[in-house]
PDB file of C-alpha atoms in Angstrom:
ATOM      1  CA  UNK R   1     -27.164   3.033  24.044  1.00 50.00           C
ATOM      2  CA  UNK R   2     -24.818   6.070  24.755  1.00 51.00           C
ATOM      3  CA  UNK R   3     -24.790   4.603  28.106  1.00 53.00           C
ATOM      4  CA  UNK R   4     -23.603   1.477  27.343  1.00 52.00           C
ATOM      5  CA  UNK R   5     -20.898   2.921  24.618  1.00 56.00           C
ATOM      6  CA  UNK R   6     -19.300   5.240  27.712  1.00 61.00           C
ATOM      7  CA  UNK R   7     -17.989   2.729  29.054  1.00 69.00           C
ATOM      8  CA  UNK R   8     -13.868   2.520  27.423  1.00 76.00           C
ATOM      9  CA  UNK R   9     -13.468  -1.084  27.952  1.00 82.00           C
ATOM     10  CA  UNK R  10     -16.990  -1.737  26.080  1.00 84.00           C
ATOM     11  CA  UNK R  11     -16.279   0.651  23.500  1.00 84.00           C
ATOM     12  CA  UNK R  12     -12.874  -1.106  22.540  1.00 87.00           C
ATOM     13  CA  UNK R  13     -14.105  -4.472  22.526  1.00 88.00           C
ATOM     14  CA  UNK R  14     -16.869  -3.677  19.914  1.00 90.00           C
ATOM     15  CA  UNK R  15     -14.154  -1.622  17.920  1.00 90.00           C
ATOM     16  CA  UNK R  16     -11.856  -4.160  18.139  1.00 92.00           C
ATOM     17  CA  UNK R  17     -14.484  -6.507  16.746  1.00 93.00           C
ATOM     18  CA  UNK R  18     -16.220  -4.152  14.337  1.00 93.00           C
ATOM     19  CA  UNK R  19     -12.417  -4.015  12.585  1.00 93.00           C
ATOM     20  CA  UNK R  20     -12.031  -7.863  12.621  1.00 94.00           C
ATOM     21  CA  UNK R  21     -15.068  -8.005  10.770  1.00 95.00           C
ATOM     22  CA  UNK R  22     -13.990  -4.977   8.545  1.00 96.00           C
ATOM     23  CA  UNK R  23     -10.790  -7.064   7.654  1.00 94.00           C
ATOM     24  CA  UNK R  24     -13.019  -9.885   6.462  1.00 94.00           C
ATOM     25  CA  UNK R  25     -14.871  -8.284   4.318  1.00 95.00           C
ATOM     26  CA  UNK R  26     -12.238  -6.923   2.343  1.00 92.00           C
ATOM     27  CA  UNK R  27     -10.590 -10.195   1.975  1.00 91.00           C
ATOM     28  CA  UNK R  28     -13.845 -11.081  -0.133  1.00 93.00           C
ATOM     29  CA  UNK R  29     -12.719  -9.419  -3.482  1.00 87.00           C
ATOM     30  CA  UNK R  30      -9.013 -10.934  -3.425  1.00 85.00           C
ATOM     31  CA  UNK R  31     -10.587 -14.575  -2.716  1.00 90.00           C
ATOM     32  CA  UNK R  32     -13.002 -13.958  -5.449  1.00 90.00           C
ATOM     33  CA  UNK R  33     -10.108 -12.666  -8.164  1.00 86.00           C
ATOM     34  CA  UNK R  34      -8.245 -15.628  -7.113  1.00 86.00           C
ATOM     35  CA  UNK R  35     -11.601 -18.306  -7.691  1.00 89.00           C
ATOM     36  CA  UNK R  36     -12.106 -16.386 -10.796  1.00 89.00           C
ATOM     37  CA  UNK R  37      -8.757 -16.890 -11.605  1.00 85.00           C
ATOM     38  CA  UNK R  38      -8.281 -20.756 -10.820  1.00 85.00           C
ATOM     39  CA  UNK R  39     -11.243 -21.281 -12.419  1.00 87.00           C
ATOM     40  CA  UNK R  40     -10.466 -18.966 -16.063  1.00 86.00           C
ATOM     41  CA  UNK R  41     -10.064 -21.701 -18.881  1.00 86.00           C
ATOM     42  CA  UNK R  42      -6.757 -19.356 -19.307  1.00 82.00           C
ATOM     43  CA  UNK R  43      -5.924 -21.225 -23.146  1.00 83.00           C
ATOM     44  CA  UNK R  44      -8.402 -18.479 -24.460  1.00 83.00           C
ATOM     45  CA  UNK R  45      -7.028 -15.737 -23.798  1.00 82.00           C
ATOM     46  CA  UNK R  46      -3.720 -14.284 -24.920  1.00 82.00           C
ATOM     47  CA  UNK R  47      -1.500 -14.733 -21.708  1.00 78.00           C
ATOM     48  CA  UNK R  48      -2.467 -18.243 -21.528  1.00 75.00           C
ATOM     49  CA  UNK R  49      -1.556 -19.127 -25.221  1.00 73.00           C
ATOM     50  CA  UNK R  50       1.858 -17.860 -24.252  1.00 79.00           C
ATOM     51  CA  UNK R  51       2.359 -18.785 -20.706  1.00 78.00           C
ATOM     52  CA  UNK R  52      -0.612 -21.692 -20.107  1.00 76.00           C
ATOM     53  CA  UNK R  53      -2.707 -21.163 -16.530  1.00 77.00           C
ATOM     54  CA  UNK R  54      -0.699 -18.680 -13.779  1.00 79.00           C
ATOM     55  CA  UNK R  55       0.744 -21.331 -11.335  1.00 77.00           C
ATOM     56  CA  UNK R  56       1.969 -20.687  -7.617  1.00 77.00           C
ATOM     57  CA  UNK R  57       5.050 -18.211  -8.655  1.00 79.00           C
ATOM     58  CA  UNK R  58       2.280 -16.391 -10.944  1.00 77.00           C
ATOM     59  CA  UNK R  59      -0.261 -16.013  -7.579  1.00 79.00           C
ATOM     60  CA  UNK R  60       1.069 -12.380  -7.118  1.00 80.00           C
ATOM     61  CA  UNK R  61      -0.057 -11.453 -10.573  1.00 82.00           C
ATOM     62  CA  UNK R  62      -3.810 -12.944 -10.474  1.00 85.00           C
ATOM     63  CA  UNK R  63      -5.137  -9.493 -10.141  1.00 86.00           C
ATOM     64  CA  UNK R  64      -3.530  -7.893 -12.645  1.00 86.00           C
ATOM     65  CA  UNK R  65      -3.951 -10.427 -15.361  1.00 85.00           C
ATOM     66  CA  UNK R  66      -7.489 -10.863 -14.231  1.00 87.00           C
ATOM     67  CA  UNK R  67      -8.009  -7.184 -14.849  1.00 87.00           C
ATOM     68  CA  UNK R  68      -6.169  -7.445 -18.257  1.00 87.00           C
ATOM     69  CA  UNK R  69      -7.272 -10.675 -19.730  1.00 86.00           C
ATOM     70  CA  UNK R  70     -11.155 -10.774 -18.524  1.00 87.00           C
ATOM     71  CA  UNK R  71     -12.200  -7.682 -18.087  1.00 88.00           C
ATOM     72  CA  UNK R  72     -13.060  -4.618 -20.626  1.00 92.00           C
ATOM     73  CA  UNK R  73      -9.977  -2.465 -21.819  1.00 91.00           C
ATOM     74  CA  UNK R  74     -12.087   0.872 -19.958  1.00 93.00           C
ATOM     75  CA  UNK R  75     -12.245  -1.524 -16.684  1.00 92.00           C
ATOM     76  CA  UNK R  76      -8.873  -2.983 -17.125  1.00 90.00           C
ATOM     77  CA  UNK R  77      -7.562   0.691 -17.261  1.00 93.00           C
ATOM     78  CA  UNK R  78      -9.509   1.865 -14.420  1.00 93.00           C
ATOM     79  CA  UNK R  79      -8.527  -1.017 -12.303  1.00 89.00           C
ATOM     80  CA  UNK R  80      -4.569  -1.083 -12.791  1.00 88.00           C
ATOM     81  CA  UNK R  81      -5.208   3.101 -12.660  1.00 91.00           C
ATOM     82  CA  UNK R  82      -6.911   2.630  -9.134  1.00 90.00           C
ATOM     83  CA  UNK R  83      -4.159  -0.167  -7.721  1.00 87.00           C
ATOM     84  CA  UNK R  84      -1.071   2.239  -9.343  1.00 88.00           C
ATOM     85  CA  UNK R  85      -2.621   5.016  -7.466  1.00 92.00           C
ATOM     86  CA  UNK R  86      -3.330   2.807  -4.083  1.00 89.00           C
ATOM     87  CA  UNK R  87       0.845   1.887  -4.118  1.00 87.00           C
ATOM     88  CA  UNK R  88       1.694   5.587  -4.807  1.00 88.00           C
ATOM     89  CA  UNK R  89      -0.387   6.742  -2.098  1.00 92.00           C
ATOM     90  CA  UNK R  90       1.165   4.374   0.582  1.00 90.00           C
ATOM     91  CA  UNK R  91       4.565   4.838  -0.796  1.00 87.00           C
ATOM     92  CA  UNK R  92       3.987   8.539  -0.246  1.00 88.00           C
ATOM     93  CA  UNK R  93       2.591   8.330   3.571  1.00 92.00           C
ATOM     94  CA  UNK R  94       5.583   6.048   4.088  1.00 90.00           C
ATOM     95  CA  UNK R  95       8.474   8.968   2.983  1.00 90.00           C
ATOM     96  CA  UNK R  96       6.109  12.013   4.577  1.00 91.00           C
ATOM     97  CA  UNK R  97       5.997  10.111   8.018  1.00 92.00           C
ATOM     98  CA  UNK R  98       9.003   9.262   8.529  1.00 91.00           C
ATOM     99  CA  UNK R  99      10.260  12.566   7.387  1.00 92.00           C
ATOM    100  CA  UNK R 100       8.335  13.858  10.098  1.00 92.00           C
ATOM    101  CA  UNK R 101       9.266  11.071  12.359  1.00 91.00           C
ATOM    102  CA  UNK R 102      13.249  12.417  11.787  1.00 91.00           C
ATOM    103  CA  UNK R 103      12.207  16.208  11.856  1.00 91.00           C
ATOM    104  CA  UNK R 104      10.103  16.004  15.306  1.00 90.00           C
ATOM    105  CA  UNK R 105      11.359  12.931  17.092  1.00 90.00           C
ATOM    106  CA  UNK R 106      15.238  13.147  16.253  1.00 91.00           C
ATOM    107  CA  UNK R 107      15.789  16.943  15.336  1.00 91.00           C
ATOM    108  CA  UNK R 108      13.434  18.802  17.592  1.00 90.00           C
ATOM    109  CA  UNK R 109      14.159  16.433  20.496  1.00 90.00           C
ATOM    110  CA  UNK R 110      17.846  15.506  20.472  1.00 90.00           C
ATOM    111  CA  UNK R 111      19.317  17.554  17.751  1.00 89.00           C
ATOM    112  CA  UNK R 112      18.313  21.055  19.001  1.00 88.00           C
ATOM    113  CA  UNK R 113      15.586  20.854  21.597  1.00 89.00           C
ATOM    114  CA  UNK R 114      15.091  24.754  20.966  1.00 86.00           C
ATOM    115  CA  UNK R 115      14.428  25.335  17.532  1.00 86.00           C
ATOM    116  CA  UNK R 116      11.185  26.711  16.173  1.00 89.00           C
ATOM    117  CA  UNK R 117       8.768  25.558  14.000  1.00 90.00           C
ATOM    118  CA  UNK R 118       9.752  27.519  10.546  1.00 93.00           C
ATOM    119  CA  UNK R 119      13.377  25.393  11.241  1.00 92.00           C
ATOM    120  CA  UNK R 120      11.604  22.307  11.595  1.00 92.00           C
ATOM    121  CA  UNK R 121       9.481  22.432   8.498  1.00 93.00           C
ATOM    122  CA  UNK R 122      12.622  23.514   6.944  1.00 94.00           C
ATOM    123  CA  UNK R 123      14.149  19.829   8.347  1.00 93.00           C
ATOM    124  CA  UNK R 124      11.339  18.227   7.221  1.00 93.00           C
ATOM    125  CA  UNK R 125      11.503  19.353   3.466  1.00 95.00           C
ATOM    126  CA  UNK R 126      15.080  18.758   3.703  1.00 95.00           C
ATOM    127  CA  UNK R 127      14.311  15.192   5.120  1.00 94.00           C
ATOM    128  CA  UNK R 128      11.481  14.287   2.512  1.00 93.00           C
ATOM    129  CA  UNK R 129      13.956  15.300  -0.224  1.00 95.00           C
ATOM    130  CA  UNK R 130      16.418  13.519   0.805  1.00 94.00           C
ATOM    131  CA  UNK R 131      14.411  10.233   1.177  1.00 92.00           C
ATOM    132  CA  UNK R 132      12.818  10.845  -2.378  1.00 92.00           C
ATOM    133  CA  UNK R 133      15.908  10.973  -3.335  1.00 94.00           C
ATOM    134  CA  UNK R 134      16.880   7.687  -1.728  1.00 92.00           C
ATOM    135  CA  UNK R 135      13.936   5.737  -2.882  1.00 89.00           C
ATOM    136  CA  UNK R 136      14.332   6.591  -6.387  1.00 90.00           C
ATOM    137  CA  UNK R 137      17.790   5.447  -5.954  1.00 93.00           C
ATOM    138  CA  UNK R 138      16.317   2.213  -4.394  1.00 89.00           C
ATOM    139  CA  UNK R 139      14.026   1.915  -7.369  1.00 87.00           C
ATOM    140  CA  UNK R 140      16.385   2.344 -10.238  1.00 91.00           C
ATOM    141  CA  UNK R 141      18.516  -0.113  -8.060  1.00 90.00           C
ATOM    142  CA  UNK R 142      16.541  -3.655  -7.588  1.00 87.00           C
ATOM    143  CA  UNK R 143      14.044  -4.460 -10.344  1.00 82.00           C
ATOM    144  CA  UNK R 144      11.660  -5.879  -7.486  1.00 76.00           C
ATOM    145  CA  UNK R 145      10.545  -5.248  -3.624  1.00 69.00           C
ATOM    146  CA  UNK R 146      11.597  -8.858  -3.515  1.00 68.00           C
ATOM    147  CA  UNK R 147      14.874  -8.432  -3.882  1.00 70.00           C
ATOM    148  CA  UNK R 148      15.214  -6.101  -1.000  1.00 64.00           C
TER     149      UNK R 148
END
């Protein structure tokens, strides 16, 4: 089996694959909020005595009001917990690469080729402030990433 796996061409093809069927699998427990969702007699529970069944322009909020509505409060906590923390994780790669990006790519490269590490780590603190700093601004700005 090593044998077979030395081979780069071989090796990428059953990556490639192996991630295609990765990807699947994870869409299995959004399709499964969503059937849960469609098929939630919604008039019993407190959303849906306000608002009736989520429609098309509610889709985006199936998981959340799943995780409210039919689930235990310790669950319900847990879950929105576990998605707040999935968003504040990405949002935080997002600012600390590019950060980077400008501190290796832009400042070590073109702005001064010569400068050593201690300055770029000072850039880079500089550069993750600064885009904190913007982001916030972005967030007090729009009320949604849909208006963006």
């Amino acid at each position: 089996m090593s044998h077979i796996m030395s081979h780069p061409m071989l090796r990428s093809v059953i990556l490639s694959y192996g991630g295609a069927l990765i990807a699947l699998a994870l869409c299995v427990p959004a399709l499964l909020f969503g059937a849960v969702a469609r098929h939630t007699d919604w008039s019993l529970t407190p959303y849906g005595q306000c608002h009736g069944a989520p429609d098309a322009r509610a889709a985006k909020f199936v998981l959340p009001l799943c995780l409210k509505h039919l689930t235990p409060p310790a669950v319900s906590w847990i879950g929105v917990g576990v998605i707040s923390a999935a968003v504040m994780s990405s949002a935080d790669s997002s600012l600390l690469s590019s950060s980077a990006l400008i501190a290796r790519n832009i400042w070590a490269k073109l702005v001064r080729p010569g400068c050593g590490e201690k300055e770029i780590l000072r850039v880079l603190w500089t550069f993750t402030l600064i885009n904190c700093g913007l982001a916030t601004l972005l967030a007090l700005e729009y009320k949604s990433v849909y208006e963006l």
